[in-house]
Coordinates of C-alpha atoms in Angstrom, one line a residue:
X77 CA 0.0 0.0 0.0
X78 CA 1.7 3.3 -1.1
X79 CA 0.3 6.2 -1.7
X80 CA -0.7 8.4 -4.5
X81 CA 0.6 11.5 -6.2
X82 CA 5.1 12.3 -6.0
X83 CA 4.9 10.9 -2.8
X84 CA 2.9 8.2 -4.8
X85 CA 2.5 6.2 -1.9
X86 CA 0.9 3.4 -3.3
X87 CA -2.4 2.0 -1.9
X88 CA -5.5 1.1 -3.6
X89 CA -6.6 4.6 -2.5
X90 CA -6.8 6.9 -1.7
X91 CA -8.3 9.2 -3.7
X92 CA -11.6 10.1 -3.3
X93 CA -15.1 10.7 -4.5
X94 CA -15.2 13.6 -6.9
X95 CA -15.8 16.4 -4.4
X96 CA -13.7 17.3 -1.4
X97 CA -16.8 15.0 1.0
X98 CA -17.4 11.9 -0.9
X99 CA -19.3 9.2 1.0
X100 CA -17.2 7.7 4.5
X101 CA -19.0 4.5 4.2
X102 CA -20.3 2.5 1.4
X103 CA -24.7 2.5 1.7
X104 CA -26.2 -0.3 2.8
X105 CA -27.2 -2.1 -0.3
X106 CA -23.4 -1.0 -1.7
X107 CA -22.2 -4.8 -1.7
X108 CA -20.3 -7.1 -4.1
X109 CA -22.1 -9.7 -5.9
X110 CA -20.7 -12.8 -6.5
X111 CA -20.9 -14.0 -10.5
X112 CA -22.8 -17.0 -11.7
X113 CA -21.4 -20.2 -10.6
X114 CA -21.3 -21.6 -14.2
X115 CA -19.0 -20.5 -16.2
X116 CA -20.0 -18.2 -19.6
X117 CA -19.5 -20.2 -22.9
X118 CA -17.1 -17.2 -24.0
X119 CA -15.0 -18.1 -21.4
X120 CA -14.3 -21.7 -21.7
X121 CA -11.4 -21.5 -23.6
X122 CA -9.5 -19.5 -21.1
X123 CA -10.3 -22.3 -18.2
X124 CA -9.6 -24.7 -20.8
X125 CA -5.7 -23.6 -21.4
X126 CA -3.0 -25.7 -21.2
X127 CA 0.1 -23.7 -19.7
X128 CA 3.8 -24.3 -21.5
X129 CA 6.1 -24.1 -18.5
X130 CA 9.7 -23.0 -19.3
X131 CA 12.6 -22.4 -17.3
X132 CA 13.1 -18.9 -16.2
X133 CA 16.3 -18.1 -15.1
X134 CA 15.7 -18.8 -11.1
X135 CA 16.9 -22.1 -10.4
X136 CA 14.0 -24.3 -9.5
X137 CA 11.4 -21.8 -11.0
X138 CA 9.5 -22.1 -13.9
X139 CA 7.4 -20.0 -16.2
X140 CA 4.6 -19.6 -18.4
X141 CA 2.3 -17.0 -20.0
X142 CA -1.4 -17.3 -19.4
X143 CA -3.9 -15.6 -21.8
X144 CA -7.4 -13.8 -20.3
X145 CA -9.7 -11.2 -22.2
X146 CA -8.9 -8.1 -22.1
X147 CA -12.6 -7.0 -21.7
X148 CA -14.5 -9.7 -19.6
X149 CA -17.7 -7.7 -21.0
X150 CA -16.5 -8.3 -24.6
X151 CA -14.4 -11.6 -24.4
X152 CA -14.0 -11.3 -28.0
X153 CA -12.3 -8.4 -28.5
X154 CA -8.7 -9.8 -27.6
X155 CA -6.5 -11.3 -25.2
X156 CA -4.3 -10.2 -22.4
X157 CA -1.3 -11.9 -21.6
X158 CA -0.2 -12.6 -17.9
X159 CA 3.6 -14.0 -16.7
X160 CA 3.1 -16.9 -14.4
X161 CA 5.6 -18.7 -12.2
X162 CA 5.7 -21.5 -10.2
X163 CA 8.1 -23.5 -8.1
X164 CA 7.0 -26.9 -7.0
X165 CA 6.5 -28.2 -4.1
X166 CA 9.6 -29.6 -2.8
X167 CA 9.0 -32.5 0.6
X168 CA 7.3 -35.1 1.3
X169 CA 3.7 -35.1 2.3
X170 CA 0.4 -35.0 0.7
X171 CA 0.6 -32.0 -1.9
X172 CA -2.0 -29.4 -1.2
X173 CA -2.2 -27.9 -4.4
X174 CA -1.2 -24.4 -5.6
X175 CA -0.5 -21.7 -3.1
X176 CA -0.9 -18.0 -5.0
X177 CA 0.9 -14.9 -3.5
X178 CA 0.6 -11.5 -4.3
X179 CA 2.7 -8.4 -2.4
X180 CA 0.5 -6.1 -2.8
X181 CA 1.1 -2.1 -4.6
X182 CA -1.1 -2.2 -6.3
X183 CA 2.0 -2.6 -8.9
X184 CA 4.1 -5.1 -6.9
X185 CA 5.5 -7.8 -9.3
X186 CA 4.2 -10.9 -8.2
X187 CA 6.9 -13.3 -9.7
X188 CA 9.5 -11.2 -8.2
X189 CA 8.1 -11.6 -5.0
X190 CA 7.7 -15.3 -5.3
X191 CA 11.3 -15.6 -7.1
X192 CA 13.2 -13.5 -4.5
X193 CA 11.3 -14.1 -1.2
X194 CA 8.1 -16.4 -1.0
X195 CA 9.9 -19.2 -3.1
X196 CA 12.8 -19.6 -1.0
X197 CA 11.5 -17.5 2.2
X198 CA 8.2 -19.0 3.6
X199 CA 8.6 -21.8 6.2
X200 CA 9.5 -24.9 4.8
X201 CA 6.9 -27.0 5.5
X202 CA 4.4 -24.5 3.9
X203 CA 7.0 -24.5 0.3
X204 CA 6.8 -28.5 0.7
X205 CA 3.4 -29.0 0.5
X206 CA 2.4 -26.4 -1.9
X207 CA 3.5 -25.3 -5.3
X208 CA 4.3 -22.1 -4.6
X209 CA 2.7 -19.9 -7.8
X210 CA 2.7 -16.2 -9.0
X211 CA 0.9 -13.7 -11.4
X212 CA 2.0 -10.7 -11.9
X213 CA -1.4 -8.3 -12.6
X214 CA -2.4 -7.2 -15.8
X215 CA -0.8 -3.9 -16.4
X216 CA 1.9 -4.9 -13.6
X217 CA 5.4 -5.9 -14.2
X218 CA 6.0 -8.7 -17.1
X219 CA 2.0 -8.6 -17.8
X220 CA 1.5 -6.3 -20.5
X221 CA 2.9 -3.5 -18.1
X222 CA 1.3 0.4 -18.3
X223 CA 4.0 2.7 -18.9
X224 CA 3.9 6.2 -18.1
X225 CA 7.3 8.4 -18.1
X226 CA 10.9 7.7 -19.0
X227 CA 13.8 8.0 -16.4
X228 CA 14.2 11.6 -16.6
X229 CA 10.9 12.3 -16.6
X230 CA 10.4 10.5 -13.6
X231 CA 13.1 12.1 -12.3
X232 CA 11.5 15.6 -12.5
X233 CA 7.9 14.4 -11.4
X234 CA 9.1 12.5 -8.1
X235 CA 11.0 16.3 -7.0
X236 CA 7.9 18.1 -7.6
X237 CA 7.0 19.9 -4.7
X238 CA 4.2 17.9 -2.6
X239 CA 3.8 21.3 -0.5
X240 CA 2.5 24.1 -2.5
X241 CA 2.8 27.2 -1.0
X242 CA 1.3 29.6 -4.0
X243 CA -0.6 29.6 -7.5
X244 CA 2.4 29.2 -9.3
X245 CA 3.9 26.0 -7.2
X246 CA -0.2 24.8 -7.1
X247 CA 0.4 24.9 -11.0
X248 CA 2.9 23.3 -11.4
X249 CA 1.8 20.6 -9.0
X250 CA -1.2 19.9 -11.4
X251 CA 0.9 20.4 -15.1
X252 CA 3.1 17.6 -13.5
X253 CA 0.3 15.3 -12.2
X254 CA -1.3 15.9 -16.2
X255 CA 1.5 15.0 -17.8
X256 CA 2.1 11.9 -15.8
X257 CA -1.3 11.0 -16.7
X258 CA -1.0 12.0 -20.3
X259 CA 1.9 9.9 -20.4
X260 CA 0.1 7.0 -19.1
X261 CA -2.5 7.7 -21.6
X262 CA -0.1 8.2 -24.8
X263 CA 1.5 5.0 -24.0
X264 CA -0.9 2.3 -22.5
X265 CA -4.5 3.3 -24.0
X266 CA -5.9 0.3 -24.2
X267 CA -5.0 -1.4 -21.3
X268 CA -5.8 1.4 -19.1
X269 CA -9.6 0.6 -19.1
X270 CA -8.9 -2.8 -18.0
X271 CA -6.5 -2.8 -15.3
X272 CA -9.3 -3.1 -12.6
X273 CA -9.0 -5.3 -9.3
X274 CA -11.9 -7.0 -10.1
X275 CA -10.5 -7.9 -13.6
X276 CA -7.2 -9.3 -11.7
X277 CA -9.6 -10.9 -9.6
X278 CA -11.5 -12.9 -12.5
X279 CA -7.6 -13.4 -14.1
X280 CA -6.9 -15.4 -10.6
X281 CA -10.0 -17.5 -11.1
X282 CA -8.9 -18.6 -14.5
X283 CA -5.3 -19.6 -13.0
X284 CA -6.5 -21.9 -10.8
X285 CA -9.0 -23.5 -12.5
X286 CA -5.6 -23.8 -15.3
X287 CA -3.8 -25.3 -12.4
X288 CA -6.1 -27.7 -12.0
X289 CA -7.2 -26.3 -8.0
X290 CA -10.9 -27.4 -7.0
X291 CA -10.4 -24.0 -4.5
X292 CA -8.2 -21.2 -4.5
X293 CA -5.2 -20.9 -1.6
X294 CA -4.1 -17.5 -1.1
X295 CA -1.9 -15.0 0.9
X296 CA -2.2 -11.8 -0.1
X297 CA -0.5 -8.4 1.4
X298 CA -1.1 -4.8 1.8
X299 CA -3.4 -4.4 -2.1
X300 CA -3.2 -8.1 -1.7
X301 CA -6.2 -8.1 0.8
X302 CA -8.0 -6.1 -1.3
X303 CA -7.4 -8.5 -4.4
X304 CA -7.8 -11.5 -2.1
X305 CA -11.5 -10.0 -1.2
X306 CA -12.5 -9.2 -4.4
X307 CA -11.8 -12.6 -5.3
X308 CA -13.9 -13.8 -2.3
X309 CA -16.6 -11.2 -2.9
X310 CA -16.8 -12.9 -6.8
X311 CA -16.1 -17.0 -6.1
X312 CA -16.5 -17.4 -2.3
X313 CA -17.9 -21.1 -3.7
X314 CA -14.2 -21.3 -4.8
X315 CA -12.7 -19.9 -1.9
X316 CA -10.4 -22.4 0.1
X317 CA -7.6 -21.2 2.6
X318 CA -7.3 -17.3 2.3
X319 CA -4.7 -15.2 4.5
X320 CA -5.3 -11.4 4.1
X321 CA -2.6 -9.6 5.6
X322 CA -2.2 -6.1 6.4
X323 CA -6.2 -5.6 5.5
X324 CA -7.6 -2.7 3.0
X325 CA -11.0 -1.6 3.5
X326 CA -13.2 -1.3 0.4
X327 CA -16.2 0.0 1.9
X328 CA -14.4 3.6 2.6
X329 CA -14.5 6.0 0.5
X330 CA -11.1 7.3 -1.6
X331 CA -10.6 10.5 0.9
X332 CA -11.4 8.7 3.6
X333 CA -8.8 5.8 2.8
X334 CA -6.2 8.3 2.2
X335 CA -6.8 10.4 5.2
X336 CA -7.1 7.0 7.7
X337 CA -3.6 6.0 6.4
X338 CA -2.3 9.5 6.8
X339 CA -2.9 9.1 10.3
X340 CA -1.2 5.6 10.2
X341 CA 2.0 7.4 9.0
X342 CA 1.6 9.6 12.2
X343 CA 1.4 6.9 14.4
X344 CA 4.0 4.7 12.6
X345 CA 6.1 7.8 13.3
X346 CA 5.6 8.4 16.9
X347 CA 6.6 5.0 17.4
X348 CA 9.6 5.8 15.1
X349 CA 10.1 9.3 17.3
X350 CA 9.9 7.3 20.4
X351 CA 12.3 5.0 19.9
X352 CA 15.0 7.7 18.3
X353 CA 15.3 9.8 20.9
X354 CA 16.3 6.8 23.1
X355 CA 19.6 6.0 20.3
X356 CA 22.6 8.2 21.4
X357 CA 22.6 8.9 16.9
X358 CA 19.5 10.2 17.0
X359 CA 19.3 13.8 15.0
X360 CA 15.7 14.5 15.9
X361 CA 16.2 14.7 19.8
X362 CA 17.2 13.9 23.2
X363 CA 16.4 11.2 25.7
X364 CA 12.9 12.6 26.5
X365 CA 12.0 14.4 23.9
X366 CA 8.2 14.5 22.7
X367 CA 7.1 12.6 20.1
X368 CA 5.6 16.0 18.8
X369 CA 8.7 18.0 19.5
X370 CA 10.3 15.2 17.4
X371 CA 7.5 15.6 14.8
X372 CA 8.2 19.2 14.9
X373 CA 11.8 19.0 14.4
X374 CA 11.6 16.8 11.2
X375 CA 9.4 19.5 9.5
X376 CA 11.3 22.4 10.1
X377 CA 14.2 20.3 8.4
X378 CA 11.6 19.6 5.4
X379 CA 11.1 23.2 5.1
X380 CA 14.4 24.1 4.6
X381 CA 14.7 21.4 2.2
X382 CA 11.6 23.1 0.4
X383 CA 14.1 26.6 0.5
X384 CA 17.6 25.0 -0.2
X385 CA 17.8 21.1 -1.6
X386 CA 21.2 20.0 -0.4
X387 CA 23.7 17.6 -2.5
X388 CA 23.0 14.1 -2.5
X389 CA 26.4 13.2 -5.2
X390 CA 24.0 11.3 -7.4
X391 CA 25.6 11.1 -11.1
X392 CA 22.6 12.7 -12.4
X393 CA 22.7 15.2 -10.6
X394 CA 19.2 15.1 -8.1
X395 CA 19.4 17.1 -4.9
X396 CA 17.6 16.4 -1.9
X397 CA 14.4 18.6 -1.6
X398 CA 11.6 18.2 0.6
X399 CA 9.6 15.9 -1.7
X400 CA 12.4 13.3 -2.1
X401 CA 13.2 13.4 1.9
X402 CA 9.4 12.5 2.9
X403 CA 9.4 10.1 0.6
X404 CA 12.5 8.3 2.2
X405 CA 11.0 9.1 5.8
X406 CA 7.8 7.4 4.7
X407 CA 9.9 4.2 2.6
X408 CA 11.2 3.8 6.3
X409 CA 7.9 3.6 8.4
X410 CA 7.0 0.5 6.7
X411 CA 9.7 -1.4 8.7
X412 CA 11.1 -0.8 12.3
X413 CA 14.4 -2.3 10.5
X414 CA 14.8 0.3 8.6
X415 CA 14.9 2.6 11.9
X416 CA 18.5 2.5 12.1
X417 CA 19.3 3.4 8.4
X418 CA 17.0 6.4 8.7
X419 CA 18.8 7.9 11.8
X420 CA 21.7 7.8 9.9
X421 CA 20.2 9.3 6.7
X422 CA 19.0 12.2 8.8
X423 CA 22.0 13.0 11.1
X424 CA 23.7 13.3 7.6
X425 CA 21.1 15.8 5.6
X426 CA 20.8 17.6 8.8
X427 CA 24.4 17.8 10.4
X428 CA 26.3 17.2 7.4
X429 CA 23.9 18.6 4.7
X430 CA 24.3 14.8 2.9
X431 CA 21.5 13.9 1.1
X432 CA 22.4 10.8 -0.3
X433 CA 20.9 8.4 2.3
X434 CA 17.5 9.9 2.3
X435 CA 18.4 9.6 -1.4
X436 CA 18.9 6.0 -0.8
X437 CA 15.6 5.0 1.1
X438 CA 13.1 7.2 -1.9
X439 CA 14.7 5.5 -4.5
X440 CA 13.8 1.9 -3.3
X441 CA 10.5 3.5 -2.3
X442 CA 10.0 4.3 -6.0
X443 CA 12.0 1.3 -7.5
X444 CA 14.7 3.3 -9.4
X445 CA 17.6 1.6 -10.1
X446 CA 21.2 2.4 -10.0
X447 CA 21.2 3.2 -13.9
X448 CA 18.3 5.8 -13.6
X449 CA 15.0 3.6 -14.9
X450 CA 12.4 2.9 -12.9
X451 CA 10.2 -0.1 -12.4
X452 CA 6.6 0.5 -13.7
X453 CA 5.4 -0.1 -10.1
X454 CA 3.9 3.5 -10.2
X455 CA 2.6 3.6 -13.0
X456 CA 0.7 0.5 -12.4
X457 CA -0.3 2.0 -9.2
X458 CA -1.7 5.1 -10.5
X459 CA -3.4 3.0 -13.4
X460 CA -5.3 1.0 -10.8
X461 CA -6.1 3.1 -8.2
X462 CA -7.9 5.5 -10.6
X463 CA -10.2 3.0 -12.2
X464 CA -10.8 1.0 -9.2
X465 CA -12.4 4.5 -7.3
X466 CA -13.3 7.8 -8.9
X467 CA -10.5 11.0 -7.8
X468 CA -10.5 11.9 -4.2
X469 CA -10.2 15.5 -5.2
X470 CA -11.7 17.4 -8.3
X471 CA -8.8 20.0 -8.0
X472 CA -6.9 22.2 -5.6
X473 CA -9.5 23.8 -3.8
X474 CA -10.9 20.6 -2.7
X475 CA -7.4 20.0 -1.2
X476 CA -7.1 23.2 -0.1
X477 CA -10.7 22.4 1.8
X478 CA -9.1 19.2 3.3
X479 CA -5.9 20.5 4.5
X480 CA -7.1 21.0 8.3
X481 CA -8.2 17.4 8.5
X482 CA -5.2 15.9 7.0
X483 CA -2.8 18.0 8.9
X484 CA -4.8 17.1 12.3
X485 CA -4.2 13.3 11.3
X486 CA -0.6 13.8 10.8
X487 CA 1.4 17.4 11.4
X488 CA 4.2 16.1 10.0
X489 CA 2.6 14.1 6.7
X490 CA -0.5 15.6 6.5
X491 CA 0.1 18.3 4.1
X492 CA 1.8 16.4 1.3
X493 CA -0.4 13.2 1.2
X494 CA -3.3 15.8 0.9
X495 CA -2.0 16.8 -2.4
X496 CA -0.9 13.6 -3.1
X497 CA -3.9 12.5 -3.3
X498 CA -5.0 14.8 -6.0
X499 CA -3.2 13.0 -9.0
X500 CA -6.2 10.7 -10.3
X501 CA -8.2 14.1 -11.0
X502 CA -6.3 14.4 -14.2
X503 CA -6.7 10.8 -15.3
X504 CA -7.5 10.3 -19.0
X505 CA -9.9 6.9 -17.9
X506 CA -13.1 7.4 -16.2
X507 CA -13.1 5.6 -12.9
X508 CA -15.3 2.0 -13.1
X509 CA -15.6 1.5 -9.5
X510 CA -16.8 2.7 -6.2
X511 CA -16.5 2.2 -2.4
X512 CA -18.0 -1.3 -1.3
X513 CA -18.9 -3.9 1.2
X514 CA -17.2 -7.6 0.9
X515 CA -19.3 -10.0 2.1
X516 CA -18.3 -13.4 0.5
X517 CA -21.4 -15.5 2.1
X518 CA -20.5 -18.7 1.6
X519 CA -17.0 -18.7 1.8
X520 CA -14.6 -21.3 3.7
X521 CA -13.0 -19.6 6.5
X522 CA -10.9 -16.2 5.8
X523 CA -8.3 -15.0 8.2
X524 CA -8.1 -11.1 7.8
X525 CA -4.4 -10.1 10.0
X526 CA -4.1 -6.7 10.9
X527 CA -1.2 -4.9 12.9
X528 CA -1.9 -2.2 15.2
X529 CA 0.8 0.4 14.4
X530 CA 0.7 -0.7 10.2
X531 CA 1.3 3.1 8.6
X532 CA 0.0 2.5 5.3
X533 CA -2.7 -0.5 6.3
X534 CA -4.0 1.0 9.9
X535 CA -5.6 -1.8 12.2
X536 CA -9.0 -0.1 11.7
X537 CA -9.2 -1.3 8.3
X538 CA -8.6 -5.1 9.2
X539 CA -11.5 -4.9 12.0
X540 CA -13.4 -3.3 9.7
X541 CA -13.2 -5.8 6.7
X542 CA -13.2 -8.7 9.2
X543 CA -16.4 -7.1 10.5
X544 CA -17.9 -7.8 6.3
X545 CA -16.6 -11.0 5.1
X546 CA -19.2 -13.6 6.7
X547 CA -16.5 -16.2 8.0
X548 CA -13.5 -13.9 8.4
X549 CA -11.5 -14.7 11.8
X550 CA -9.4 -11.4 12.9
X551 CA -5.9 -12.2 13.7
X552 CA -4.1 -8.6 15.9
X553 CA -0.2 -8.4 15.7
X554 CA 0.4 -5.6 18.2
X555 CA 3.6 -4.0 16.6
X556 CA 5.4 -1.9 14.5
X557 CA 5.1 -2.0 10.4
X558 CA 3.6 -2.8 7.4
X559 CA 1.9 -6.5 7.0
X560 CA 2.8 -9.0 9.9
X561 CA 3.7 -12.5 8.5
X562 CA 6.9 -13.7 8.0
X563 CA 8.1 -10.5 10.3
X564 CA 9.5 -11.8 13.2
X565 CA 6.2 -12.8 15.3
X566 CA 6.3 -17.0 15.8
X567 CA 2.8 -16.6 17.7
X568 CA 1.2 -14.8 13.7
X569 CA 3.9 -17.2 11.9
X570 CA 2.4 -20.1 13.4
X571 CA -1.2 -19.2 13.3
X572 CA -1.2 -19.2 9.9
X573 CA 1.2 -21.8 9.0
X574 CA -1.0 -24.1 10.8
X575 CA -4.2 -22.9 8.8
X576 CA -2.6 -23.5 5.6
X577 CA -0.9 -26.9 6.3
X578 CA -3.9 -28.2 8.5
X579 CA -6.9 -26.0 7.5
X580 CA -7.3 -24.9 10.9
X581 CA -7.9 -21.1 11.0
X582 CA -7.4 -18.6 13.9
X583 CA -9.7 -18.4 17.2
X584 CA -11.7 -15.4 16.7
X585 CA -10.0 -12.5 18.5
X586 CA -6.5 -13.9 18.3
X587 CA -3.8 -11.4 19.8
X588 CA -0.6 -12.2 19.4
X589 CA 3.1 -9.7 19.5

């Protein structure tokens, strides 16, 4: 979950109904349908595939490409093609069939995910029962992916100033959120109307009916939840043992997503402020320092990075402004490991007027790589989050309107994620979706895992979509950062290891830390 906008911090979000208001809650009646159990004649040939799996470079991985219509409304009208991967299960024991992962983004490469951590990284026992499988989303990664802006380009739009303080900064805010959407447009027409989460949820269906899975096994993160539900929502008949972790909540509106996780930066900070000022390194303040006074201290450094960018000795010549440091602050919220690295990014912009670690922690935040291109992970962010809910603002005064609330939620964030969350009101696609309950009536049991400090999922969200899904079973992790599997916890690692390998889920209410 990042989210929208330069700071572009991704989530499925945030952006919200057309006016500055836009609806907090879904109404009543506002619930997904499930499709027809049988499946439509015009679809048989995609359940019918047979998949050619290839090596692909990752020892003990294989690959494949899987086809699905472009336009579920029009299967006719052509194909899009999604990269698959695989790596079989590898111990003894009755196989259970397929696992599918997805890291969330939206825009996260799947295969990546599974080739560099879920392949090799999830407990043993869980890789040698299951054949661990991946699809990257349609627009994402190695599936037909949107582009949007070259290097330089990108370049310029991730230094644009998040913080406007006149008409002429507020335009030039909006020419660059234009011509990152124009850029979008010019180069990914097509495939811009049908990047939908509910399209990549139909795409899942056909992948494991292709695997040859009675039920579909999933974990999905961060987006992933949302994905995961939407599946649910659509095929809780083929639902079989689903982990949601580090929950979204569909029924909220855009503005209301974006300002909840606002406030989730906040508190992922004070926890971050907290522990600083107990580090002898730690630039921000003293033992006993306030978390505010912390707070405080971190935005009078941004604003003289808004006045005076410092050098950061990147070849191509970027300087550390105010946009490019938030981002690296917020690229370090989503893990308390990353703590460390940020103190020392800071105590070198603000003692020794280096800006090359902050540098460091935005640039992985936007996948840029050493040789200046960037991964289309944005781009497919923006793509989806603007036609799975309509703009959360319909211009500048609506953000201007907002301001107050956002900068109550966080004092330190607020201002910036405001305005980021302006950049799908320029979007050359009408949105096709709107806020909405999940339900899934019918499914098998669903365990939703939510973390009580998570700054760009807040814990709110999980209760609240554990609260719709008829057989969900809440899982807490009280701690620090993003998603909570796999991150340190044996009490959440063995919860759910135990629901996938034995089909037990979670008590209801389960706390663990």
């Amino acid at each position: 979950m990042r989210t929208g906008g330069t700071l572009l911090a991704a989530a499925a979000l945030f952006v919200s109904a057309c006016s500055s208001g836009g609806s907090t809650m879904a109404s009543a009646d506002a619930a997904l349908a499930a499709l027809p159990r049988s499946t439509p004649s015009a679809l048989a040939p995609y359940y019918a595939q047979k998949l050619t799996w290839r090596s692909c470079g990752v020892p003990g991985f294989e690959c494949a490409t899987m086809k699905a219509p472009r336009d579920y409304a029009e299967p006719a009208s052509g194909d899009v093609r999604l990269a698959v991967a695989r790596k079989r299960a590898t111990g003894q024991g009755k196989p259970l069939g397929s696992l599918l992962v997805n890291p969330g983004g939206p825009g996260g490469s799947a295969v990546g995910y599974l080739q560099q951590y879920a392949g090799i990284g999830y407990p043993a026992e869980v890789r040698a029962r299951y054949d661990m499988v991946a699809v990257d989303p349609r627009g994402v990664a190695r599936s037909e992916p949107v582009e949007c802006l070259d290097g330089p380009q990108m370049d310029a739009y991730t230094q644009t100033d998040m913080t406007p303080d006149d008409q002429a900064e507020t335009r030039r805010l909006e020419d660059a959120y234009r011509q990152f959407a124009e850029g979008c447009g010019r180069h990914s027409p097509d495939l811009l109307r049908h990047v939908s989460t509910a399209e990549a949820a139909r795409d899942m269906d056909i992948l494991r009916a292709v695997l040859g899975d009675r039920k579909l096994t999933y974990v999905g993160a961060s987006y992933g939840t949302f994905l995961g539900a939407t599946y649910a929502g659509l095929f809780p008949d083929r639902v079989g043992r689903m982990v949601l972790d580090g929950a979204m909540d569909p029924s909220l509106s855009p503005r209301r997503l974006s300002e909840d996780q606002t406030a989730g930066f906040e508190t992922a900070f004070q926890s971050f402020a907290k522990d600083c000022v107990r580090q002898p390194d730690c630039p921000l303040g003293g033992p006993g320092t306030p978390p505010a006074k912390v707070g405080d201290n971190l935005k009078a450094f941004f604003d003289k990075l808004d006045a005076s960018p410092i050098p950061t000795g990147d070849a191509d010549g970027r300087k550390l402004g105010e946009a490019l440091a938030t981002t690296g602050v917020i690229a370090a919220m989503y893990d308390q490991a990353s703590w460390p690295q940020l103190r020392e990014a800071l105590t070198s912009a603000m003692r020794d007027r280096d800006g090359a670690g902050l540098l460091v922690l935005s640039d992985s935040y936007y996948e840029r790589g050493a040789d200046g291109r960037y991964s289309n992970l944005m781009f497919a962010n923006a793509a989806v989050n603007c036609l799975d809910l309509p703009p959360a603002f319909s211009g500048p005064e609506d953000v201007e309107k907002a301001l107050p609330a956002f900068e109550k939620a966080s004092p330190v964030f607020g201002r910036g994620l405001a305005w980021a969350s302006l950049n799908c009101a320029y979007w050359p696609v009408r949105a096709t979706g709107q806020p909405h309950r999940i339900e899934a009536k019918g499914a098998a049991p669903i365990v939703v895992v939510g973390t009580t400090r998570d700054p760009a999922t807040p814990y709110s969200w999980a209760r609240s979509l554990a609260s719709q899904l008829s057989s969900a079973r809440l899982l807490t992790y009280d701690g620090d950062g993003h998603t909570a599997y796999g991150r340190g916890s044996k009490c959440v690692d063995s919860t759910i290891d135990a629901y996938l390998l034995q089909g037990t889920p979670s008590a209801q209410g389960k706390r663990c830390s």
